CSV table of C-alpha atoms in Angstrom, one decimal:
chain,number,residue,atom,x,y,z
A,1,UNK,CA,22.1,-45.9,11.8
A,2,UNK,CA,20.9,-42.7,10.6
A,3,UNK,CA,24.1,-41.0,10.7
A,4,UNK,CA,25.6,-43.5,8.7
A,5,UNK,CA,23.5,-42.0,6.1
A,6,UNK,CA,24.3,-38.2,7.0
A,7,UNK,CA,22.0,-37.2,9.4
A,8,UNK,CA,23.1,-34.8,12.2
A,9,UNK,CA,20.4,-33.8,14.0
A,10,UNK,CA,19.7,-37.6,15.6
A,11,UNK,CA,18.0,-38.1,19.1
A,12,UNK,CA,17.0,-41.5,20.5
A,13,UNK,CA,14.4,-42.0,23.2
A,14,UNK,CA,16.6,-43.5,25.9
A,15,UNK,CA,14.3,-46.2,27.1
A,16,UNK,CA,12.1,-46.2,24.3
A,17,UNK,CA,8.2,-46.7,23.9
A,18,UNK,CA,7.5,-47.4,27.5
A,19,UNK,CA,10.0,-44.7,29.1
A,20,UNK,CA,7.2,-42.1,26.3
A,21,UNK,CA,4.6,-43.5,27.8
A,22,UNK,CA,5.8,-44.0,31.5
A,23,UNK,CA,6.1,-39.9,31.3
A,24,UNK,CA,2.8,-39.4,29.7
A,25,UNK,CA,3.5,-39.1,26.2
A,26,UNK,CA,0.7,-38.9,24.3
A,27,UNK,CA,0.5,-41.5,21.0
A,28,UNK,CA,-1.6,-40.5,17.7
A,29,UNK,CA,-3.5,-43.8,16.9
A,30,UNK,CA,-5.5,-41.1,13.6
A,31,UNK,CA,-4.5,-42.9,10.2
A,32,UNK,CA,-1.6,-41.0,8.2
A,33,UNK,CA,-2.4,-37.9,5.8
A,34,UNK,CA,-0.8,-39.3,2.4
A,35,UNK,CA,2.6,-38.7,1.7
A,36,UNK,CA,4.0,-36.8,-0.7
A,37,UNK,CA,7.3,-38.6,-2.8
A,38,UNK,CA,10.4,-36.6,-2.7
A,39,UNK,CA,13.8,-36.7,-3.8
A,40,UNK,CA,16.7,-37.6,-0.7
A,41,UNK,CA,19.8,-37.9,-1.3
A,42,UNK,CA,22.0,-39.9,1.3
A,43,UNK,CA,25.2,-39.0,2.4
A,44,UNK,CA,27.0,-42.2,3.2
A,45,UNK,CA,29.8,-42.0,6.4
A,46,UNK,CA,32.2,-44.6,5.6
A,47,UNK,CA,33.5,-43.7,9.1
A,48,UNK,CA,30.8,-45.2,10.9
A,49,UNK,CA,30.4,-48.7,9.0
A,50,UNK,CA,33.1,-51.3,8.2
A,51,UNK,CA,32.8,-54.4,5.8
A,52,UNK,CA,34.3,-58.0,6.3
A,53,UNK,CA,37.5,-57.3,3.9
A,54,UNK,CA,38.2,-53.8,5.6
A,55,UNK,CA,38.0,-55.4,8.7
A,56,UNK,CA,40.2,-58.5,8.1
A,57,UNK,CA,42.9,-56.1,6.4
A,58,UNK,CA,43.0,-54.1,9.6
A,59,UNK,CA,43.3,-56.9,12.0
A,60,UNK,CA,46.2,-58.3,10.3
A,61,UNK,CA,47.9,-54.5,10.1
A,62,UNK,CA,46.7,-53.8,13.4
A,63,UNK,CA,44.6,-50.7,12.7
A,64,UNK,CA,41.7,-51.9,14.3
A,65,UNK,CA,40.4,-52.2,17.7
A,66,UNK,CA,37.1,-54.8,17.8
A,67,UNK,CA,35.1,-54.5,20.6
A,68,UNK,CA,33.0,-57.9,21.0
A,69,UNK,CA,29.1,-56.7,22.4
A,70,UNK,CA,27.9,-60.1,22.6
A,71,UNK,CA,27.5,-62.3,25.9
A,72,UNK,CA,31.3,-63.5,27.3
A,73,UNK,CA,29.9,-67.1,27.1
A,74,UNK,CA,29.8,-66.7,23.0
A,75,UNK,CA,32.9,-64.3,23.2
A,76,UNK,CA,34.7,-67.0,24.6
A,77,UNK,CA,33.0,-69.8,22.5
A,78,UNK,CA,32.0,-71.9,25.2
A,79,UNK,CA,28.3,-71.2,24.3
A,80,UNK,CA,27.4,-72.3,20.7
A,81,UNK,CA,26.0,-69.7,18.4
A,82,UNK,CA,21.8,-69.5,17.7
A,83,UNK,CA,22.6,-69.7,14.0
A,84,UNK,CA,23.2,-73.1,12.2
A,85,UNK,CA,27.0,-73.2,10.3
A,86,UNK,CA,28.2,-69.9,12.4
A,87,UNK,CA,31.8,-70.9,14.6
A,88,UNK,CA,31.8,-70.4,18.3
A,89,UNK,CA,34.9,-67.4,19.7
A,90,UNK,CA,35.7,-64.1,18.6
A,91,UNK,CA,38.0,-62.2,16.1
A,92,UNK,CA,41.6,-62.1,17.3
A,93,UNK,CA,42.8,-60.0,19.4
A,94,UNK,CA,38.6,-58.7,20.0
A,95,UNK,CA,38.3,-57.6,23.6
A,96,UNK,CA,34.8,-58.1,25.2
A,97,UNK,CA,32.5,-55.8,26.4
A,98,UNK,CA,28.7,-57.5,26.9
A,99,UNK,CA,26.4,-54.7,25.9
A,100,UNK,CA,24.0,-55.7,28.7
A,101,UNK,CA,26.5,-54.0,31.4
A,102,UNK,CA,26.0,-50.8,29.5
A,103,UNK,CA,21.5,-50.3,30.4
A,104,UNK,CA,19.8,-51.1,33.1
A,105,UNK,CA,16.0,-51.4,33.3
A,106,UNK,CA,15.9,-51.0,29.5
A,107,UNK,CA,17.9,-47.6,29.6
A,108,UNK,CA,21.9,-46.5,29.5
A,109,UNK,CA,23.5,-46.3,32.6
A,110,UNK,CA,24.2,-42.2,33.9
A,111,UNK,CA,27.2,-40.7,31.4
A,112,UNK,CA,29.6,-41.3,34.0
A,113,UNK,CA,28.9,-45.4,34.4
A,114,UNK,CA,29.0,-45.8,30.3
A,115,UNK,CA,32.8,-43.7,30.4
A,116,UNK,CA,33.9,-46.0,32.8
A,117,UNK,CA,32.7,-49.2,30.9
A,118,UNK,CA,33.7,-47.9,27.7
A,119,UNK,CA,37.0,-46.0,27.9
A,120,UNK,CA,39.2,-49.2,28.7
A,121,UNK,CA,38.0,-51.0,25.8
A,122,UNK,CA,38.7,-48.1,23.8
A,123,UNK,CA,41.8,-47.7,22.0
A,124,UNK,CA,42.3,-44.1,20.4
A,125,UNK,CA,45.6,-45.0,17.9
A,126,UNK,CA,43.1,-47.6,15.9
A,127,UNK,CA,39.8,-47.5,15.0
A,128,UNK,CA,37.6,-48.6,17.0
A,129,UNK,CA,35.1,-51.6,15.8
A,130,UNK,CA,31.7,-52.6,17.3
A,131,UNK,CA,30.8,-56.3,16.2
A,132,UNK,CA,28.0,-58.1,17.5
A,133,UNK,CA,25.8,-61.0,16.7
A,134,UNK,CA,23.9,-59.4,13.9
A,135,UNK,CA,24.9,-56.0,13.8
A,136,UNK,CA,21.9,-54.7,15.8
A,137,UNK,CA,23.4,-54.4,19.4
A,138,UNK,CA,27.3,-53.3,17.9
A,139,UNK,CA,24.6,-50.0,17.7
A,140,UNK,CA,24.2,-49.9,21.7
A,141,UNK,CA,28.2,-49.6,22.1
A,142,UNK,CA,28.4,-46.9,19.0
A,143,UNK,CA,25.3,-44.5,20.5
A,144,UNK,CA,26.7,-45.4,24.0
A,145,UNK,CA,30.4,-44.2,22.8
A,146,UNK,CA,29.3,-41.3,20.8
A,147,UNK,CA,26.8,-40.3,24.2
A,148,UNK,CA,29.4,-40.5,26.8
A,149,UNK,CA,32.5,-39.9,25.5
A,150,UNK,CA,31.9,-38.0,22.5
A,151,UNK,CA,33.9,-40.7,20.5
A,152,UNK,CA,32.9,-42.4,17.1
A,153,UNK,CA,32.7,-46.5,17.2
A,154,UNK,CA,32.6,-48.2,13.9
A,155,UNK,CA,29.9,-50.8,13.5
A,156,UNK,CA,31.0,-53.9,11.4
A,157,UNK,CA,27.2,-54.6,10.4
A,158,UNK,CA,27.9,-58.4,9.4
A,159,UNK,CA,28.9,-58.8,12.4
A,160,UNK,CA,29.8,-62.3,13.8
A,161,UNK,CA,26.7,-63.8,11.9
A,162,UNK,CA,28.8,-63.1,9.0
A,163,UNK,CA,32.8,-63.3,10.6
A,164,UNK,CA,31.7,-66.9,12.1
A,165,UNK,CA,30.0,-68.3,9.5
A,166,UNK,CA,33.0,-67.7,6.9
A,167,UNK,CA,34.8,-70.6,7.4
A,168,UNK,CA,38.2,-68.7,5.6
A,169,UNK,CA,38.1,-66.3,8.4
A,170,UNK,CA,40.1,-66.5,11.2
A,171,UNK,CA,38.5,-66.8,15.0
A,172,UNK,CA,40.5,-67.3,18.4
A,173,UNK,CA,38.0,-69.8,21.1
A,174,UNK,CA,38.3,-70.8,24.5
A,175,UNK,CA,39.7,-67.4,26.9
């Protein structure tokens, strides 16, 4: 997410909180020293995000290449969705790749497992899409891509909360 706003220089605690404090990282509980306001400006990377309209024009041309993180059960639409009004399947032609067979124990598999996983859903003539339920876990397939293969995935941050829920849209269900 932060390189969708410019920044380079991003590192992510593989395993998070408990991996720090697992190793023995130390946590500062002291309150904050105030903050002083400053000016930022973003740099967006249009690269890295993709909207519903963007998306849609590139399935029907055939640009794009979605890759489906959620469970195969709600890929396929045999599972209905958690959110009231949102369809059950996937985008056509969406291949799936469940994110949860990317970590293990809360952390990425080694380099080698995630190229493996990741290279055959990968197509390198089209851009490559990310969709997920929400948006959130499309995240785990871009950092995974970007880790292992040195490859950029788009995220489509609507995600099927938004694809499934437009009822103009079109879905495939059933494998």
């Amino acid at each position: 997410m932060f390189k969708i706003m410019g920044h380079e220089n991003v590192v992510v605690l593989d395993g998070g909180l408990p991996e720090w404090e697992s190793l023995g990282g130390g946590l500062d509980t002291s309150e904050p020293s105030e903050i002083e306001p400053a000016n930022y400006l973003a740099t967006f990377d249009a690269t890295r995000v993709i909207d519903k309209s963007l998306l849609l024009e590139g399935i029907h041309d055939g640009s794009v290449n979605v890759i489906d993180v959620r469970p195969s059960d709600r890929f396929n639409g045999v599972a209905a969705e958690p959110r009231e009004g949102v369809r059950s399947g996937h985008m056509p032609d969406a291949v799936n790749l469940p994110f949860t067979q990317l970590l293990e124990a809360g952390k990425f598999k080694t380099q080698d497992v995630l190229k493996s996983l990741i290279e055959p859903s990968l197509n390198d003539d089209k851009r490559n899409v990310a969709s997920c339920g929400s948006g959130v876990t499309a995240c785990i397939l871009a950092l995974a891509s970007e880790h292992a293969l040195g490859k950029v995935v788009t995220v489509y941050d609507g995600s099927w909360t938004e694809w499934g829920g437009d009822h103009t849209l079109p879905i495939v269900s059933g494998k």
